[in-house]
Coordinates of N, CA, C and O in Angstrom, one line a residue:
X1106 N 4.2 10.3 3.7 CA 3.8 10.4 5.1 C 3.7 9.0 5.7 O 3.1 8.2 5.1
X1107 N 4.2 8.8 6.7 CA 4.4 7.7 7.5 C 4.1 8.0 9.3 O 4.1 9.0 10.1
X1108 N 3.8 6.6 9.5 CA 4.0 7.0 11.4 C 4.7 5.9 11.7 O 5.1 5.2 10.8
X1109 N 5.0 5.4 13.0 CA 5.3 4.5 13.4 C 4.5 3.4 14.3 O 3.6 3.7 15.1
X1110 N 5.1 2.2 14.0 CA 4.3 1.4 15.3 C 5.9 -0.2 15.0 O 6.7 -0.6 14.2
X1111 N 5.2 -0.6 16.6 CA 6.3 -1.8 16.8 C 5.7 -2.8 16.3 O 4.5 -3.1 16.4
X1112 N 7.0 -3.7 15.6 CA 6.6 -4.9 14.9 C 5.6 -5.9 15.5 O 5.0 -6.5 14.7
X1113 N 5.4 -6.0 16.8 CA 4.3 -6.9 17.3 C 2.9 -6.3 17.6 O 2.1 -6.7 18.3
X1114 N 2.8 -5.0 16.6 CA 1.0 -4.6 16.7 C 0.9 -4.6 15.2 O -0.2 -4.3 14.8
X1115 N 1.9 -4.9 14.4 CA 1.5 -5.5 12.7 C 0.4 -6.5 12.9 O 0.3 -7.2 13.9
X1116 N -0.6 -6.6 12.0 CA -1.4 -7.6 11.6 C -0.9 -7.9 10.2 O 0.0 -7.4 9.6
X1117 N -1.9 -9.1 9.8 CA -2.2 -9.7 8.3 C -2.8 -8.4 7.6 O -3.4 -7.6 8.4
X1118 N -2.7 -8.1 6.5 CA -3.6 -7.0 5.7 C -3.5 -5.6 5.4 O -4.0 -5.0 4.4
X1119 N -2.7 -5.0 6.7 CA -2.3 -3.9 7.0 C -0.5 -3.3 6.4 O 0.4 -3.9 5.9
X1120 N -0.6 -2.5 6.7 CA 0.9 -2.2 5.2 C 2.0 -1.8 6.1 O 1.4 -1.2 7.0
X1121 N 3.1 -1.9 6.2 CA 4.4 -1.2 6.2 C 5.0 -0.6 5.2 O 4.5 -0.6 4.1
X1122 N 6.4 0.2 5.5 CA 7.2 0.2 4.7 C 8.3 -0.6 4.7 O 9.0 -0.6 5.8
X1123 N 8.6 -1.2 3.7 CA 10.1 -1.8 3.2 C 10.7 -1.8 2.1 O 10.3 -2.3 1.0
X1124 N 12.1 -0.7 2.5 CA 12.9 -0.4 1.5 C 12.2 1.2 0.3 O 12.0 1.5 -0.8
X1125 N 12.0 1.7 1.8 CA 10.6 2.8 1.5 C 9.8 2.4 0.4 O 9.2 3.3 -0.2
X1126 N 9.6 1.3 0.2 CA 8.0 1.1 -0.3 C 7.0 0.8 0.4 O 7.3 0.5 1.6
X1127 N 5.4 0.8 -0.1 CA 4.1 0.5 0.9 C 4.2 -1.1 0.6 O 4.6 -1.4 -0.6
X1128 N 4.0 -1.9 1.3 CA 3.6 -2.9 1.0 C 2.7 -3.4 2.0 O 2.6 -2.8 3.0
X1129 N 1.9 -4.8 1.7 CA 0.9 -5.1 2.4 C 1.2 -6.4 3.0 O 1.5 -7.4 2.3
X1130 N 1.2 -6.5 4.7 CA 1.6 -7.9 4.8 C 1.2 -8.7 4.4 O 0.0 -8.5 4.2
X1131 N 1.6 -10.1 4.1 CA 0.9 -11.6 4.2 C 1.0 -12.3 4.8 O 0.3 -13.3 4.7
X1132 N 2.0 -12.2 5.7 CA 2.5 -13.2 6.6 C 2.9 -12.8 7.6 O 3.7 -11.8 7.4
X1133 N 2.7 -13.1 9.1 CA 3.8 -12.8 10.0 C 4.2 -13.9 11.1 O 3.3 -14.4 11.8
X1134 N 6.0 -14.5 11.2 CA 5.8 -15.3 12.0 C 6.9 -15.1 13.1 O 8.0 -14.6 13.1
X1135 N 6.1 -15.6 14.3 CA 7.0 -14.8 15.8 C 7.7 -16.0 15.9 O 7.1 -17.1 15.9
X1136 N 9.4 -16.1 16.2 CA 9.7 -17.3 16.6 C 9.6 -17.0 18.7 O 9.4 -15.9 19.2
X1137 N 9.8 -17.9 19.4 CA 10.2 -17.3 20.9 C 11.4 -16.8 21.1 O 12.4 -16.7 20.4
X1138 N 11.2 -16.4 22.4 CA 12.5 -16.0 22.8 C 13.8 -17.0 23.2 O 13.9 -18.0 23.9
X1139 N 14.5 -16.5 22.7 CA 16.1 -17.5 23.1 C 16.3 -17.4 24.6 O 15.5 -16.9 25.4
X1140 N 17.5 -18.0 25.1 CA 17.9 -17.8 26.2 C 18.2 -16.5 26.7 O 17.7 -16.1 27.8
X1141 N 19.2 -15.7 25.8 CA 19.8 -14.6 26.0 C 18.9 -13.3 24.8 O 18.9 -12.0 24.9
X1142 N 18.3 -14.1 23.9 CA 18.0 -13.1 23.4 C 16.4 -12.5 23.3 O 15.8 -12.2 24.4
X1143 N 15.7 -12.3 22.1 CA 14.4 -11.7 22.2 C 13.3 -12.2 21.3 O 13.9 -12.6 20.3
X1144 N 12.0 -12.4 21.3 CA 11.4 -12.7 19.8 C 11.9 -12.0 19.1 O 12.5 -11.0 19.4
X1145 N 11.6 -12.5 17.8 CA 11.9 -11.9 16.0 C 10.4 -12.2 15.2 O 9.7 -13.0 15.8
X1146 N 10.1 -11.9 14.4 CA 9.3 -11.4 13.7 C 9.7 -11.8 12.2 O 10.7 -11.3 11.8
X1147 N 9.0 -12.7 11.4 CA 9.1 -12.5 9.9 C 8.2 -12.0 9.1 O 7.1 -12.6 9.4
X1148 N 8.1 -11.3 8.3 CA 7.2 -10.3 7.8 C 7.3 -10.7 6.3 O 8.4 -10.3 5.8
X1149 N 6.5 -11.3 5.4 CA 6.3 -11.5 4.6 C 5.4 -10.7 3.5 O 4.3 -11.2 3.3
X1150 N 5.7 -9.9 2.9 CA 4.9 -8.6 2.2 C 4.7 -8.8 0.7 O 5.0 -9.9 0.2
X1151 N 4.0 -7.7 -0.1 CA 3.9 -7.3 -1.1 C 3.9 -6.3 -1.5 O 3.2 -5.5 -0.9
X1152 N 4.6 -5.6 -2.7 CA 4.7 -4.1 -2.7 C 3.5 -3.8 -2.9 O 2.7 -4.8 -2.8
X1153 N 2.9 -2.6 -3.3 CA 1.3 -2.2 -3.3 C 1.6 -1.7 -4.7 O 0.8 -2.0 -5.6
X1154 N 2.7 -1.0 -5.0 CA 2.9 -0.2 -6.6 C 3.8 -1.4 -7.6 O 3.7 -1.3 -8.8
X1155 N 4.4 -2.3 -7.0 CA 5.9 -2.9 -7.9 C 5.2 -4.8 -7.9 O 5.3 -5.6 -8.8
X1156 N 4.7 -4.9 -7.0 CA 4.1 -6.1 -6.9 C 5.2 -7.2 -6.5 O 5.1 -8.4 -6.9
X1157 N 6.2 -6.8 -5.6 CA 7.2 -7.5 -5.5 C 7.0 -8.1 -4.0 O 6.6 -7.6 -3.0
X1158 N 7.6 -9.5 -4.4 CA 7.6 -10.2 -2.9 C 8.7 -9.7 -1.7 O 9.8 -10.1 -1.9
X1159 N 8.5 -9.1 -0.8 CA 9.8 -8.9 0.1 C 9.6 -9.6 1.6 O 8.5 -9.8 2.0
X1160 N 10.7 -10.0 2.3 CA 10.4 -10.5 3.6 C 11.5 -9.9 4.3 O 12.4 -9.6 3.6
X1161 N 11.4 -9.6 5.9 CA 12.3 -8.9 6.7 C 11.9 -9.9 8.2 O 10.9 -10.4 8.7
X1162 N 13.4 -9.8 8.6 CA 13.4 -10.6 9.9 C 13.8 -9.4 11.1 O 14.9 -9.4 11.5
X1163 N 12.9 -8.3 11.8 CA 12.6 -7.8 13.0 C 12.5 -8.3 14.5 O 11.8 -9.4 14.6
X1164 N 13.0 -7.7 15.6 CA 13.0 -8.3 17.0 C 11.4 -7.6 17.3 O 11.1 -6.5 16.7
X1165 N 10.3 -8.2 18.3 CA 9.2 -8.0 17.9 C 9.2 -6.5 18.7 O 8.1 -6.0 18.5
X1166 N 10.0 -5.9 19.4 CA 10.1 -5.2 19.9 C 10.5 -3.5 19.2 O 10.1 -2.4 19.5
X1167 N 11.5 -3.9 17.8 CA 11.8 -2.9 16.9 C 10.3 -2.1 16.5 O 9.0 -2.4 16.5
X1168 N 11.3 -0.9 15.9 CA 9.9 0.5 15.7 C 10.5 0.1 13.9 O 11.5 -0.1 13.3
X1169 N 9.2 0.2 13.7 CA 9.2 0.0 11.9 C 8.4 1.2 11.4 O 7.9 1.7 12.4
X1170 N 8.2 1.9 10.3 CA 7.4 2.8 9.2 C 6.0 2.0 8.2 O 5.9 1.2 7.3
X1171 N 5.1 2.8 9.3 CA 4.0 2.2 8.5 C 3.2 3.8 7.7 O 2.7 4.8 8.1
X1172 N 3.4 3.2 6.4 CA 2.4 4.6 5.4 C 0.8 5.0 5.5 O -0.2 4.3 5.3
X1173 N 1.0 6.0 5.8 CA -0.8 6.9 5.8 C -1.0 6.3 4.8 O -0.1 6.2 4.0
X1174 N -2.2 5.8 4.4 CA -2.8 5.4 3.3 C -3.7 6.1 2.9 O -4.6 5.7 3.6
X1175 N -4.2 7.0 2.1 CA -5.7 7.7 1.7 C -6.6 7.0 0.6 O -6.1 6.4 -0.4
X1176 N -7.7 7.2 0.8 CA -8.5 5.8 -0.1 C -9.6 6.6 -0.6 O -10.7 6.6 -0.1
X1177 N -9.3 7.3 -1.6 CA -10.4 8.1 -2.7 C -11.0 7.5 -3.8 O -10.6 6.5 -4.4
X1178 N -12.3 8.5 -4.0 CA -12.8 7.8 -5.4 C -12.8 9.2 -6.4 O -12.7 10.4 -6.1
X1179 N -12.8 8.6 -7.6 CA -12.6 9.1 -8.6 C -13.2 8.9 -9.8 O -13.4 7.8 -10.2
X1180 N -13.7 10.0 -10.5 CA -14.0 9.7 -11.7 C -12.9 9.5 -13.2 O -12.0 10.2 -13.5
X1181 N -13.3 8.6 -13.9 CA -12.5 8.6 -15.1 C -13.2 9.3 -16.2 O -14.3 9.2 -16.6
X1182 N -11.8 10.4 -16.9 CA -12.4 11.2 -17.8 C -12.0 11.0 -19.5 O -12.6 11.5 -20.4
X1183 N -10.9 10.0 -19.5 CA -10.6 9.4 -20.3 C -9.2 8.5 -20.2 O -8.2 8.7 -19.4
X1184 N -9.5 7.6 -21.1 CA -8.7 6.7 -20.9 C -7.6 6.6 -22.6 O -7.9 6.3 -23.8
X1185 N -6.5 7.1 -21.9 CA -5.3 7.2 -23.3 C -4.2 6.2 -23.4 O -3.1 6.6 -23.4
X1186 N -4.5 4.9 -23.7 CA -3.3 3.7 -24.0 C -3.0 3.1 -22.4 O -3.9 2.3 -22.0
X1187 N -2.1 3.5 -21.8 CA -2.0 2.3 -20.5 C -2.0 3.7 -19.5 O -1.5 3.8 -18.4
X1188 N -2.5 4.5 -20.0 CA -2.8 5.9 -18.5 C -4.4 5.9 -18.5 O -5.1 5.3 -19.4
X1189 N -5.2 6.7 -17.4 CA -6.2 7.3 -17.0 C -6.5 8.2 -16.5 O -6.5 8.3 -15.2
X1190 N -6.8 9.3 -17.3 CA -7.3 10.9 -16.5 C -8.5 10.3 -16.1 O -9.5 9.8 -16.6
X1191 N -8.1 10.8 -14.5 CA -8.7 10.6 -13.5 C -9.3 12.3 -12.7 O -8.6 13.3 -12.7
X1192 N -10.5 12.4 -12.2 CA -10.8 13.5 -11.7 C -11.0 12.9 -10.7 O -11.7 11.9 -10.7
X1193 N -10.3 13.8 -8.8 CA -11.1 13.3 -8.0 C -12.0 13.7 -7.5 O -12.1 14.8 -8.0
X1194 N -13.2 13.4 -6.7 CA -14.8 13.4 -6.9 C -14.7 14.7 -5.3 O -15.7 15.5 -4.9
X1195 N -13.6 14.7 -4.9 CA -14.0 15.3 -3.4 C -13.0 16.7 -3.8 O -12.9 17.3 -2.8
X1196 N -12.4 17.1 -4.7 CA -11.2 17.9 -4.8 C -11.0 18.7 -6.2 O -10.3 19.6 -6.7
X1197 N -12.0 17.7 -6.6 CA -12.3 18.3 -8.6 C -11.0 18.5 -9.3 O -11.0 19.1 -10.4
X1198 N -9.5 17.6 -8.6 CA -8.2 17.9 -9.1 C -8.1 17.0 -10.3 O -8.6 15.9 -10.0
X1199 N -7.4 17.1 -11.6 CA -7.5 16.1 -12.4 C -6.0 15.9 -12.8 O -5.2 16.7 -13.1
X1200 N -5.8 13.7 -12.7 CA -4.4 13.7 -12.9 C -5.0 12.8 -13.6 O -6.2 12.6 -13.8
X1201 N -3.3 12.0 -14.2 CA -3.2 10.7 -15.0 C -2.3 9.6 -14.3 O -1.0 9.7 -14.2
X1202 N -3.0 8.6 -13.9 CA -2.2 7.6 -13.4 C -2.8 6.1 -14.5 O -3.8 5.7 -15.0
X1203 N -1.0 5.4 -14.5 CA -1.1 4.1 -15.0 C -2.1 3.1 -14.4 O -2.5 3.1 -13.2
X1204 N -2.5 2.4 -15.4 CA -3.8 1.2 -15.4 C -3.1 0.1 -15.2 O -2.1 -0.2 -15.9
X1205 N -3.4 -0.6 -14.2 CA -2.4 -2.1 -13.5 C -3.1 -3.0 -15.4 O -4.1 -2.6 -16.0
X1206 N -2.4 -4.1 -15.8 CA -2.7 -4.7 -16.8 C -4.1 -5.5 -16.5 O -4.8 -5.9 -17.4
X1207 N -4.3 -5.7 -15.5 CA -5.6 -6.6 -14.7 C -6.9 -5.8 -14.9 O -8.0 -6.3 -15.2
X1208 N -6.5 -4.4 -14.5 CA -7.9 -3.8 -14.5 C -8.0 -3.2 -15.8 O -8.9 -2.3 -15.7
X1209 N -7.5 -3.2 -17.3 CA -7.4 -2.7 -18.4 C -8.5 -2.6 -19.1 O -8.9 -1.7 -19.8
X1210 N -9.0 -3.9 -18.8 CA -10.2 -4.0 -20.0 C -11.6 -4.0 -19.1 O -12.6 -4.5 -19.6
X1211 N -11.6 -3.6 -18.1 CA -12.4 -3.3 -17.3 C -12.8 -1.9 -17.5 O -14.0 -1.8 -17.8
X1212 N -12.0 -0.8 -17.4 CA -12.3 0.8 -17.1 C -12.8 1.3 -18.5 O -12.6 0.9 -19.6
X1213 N -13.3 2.2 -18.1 CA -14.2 3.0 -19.1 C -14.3 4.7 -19.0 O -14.1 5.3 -18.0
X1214 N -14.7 5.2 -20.1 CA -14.9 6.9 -19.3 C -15.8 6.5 -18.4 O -16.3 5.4 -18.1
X1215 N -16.0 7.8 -18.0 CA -17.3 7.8 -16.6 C -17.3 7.1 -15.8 O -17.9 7.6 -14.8
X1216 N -16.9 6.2 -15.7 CA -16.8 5.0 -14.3 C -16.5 6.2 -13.3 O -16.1 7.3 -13.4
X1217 N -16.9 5.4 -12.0 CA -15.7 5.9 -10.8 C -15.4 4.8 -10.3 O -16.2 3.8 -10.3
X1218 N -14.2 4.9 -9.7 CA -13.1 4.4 -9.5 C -12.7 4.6 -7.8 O -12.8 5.7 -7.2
X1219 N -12.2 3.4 -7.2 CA -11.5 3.9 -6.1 C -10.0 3.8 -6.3 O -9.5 3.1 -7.1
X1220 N -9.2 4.6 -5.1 CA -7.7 4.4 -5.5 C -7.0 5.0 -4.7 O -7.3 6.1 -4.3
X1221 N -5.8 4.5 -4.3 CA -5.3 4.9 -3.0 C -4.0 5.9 -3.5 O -3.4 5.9 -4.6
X1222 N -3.7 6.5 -2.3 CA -2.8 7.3 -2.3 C -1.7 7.1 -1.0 O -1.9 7.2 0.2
X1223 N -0.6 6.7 -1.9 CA 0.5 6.2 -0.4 C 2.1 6.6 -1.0 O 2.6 6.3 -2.1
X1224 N 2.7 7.5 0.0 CA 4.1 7.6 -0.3 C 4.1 8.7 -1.6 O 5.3 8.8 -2.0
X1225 N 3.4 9.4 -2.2 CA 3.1 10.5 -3.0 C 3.0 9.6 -4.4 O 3.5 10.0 -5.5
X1226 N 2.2 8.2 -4.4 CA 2.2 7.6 -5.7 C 0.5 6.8 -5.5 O -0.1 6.6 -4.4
X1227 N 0.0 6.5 -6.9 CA -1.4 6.7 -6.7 C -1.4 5.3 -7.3 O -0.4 4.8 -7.8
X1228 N -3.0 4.6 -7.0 CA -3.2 3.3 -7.8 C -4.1 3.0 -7.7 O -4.5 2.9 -6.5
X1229 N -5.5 2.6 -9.4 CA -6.1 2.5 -9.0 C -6.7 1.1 -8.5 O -6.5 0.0 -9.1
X1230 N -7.6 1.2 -7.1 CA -7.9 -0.5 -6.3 C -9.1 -0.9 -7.0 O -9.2 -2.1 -7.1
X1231 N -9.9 -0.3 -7.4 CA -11.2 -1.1 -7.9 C -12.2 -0.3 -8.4 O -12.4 0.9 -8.1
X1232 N -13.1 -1.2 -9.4 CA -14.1 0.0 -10.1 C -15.3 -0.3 -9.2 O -16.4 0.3 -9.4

């Protein structure tokens, strides 16, 4: 699930898509307008699932894909090697999603957890 908006109501912090992934900007820089032509836009990102740096050069005028993001919490029901059955707290649905290596030695049963959902792929953001 995606909507749209034009490259010059992007902020810092807030996500697009590129190369249908979510990613989160870090950077954005406007050069001016040319003689004949229009501003441009550099967009300097991060994926949200792959962790990969990407940048895209946009007229500030272009329509880009920015992803619904959903921001749930969750309980953890156990934790099996580099997965976590996860229950969510509002839906009582129970899945298993991968543990980023950062937050590994952090999580525990019972915790809750927050964790977003974007693009039909899940991750958890913080205990």
């Amino acid at each position: 699930m995606w909507t749209q908006a034009e490259v010059r109501e992007l902020k810092v912090g807030r996500y697009m898509l590129i190369d249908d992934e979510p990613c989160k900007i870090l950077s954005i820089d406007t050069s001016k307008p040319g003689k004949h032509g229009e501003a441009k836009s550099r967009i300097d990102a991060v994926g949200l699932f792959d962790g990969k740096k990407r940048s895209v050069v946009h007229p500030v005028k272009h329509k880009i894909q920015v992803p619904m993001i959903d921001k749930r919490k969750g309980q953890i029901l156990a934790i099996m090697g580099d997965e976590a059955e996860i229950m969510d707290l509002e839906t009582f649905e129970n899945f298993s999603m991968p543990i980023d290596p950062e937050l590994k030695d952090s999580l525990q049963a019972g915790e809750e957890v927050m964790y977003m959902v974007a693009m039909g792929k899940r991750k958890i953001t913080r205990v």
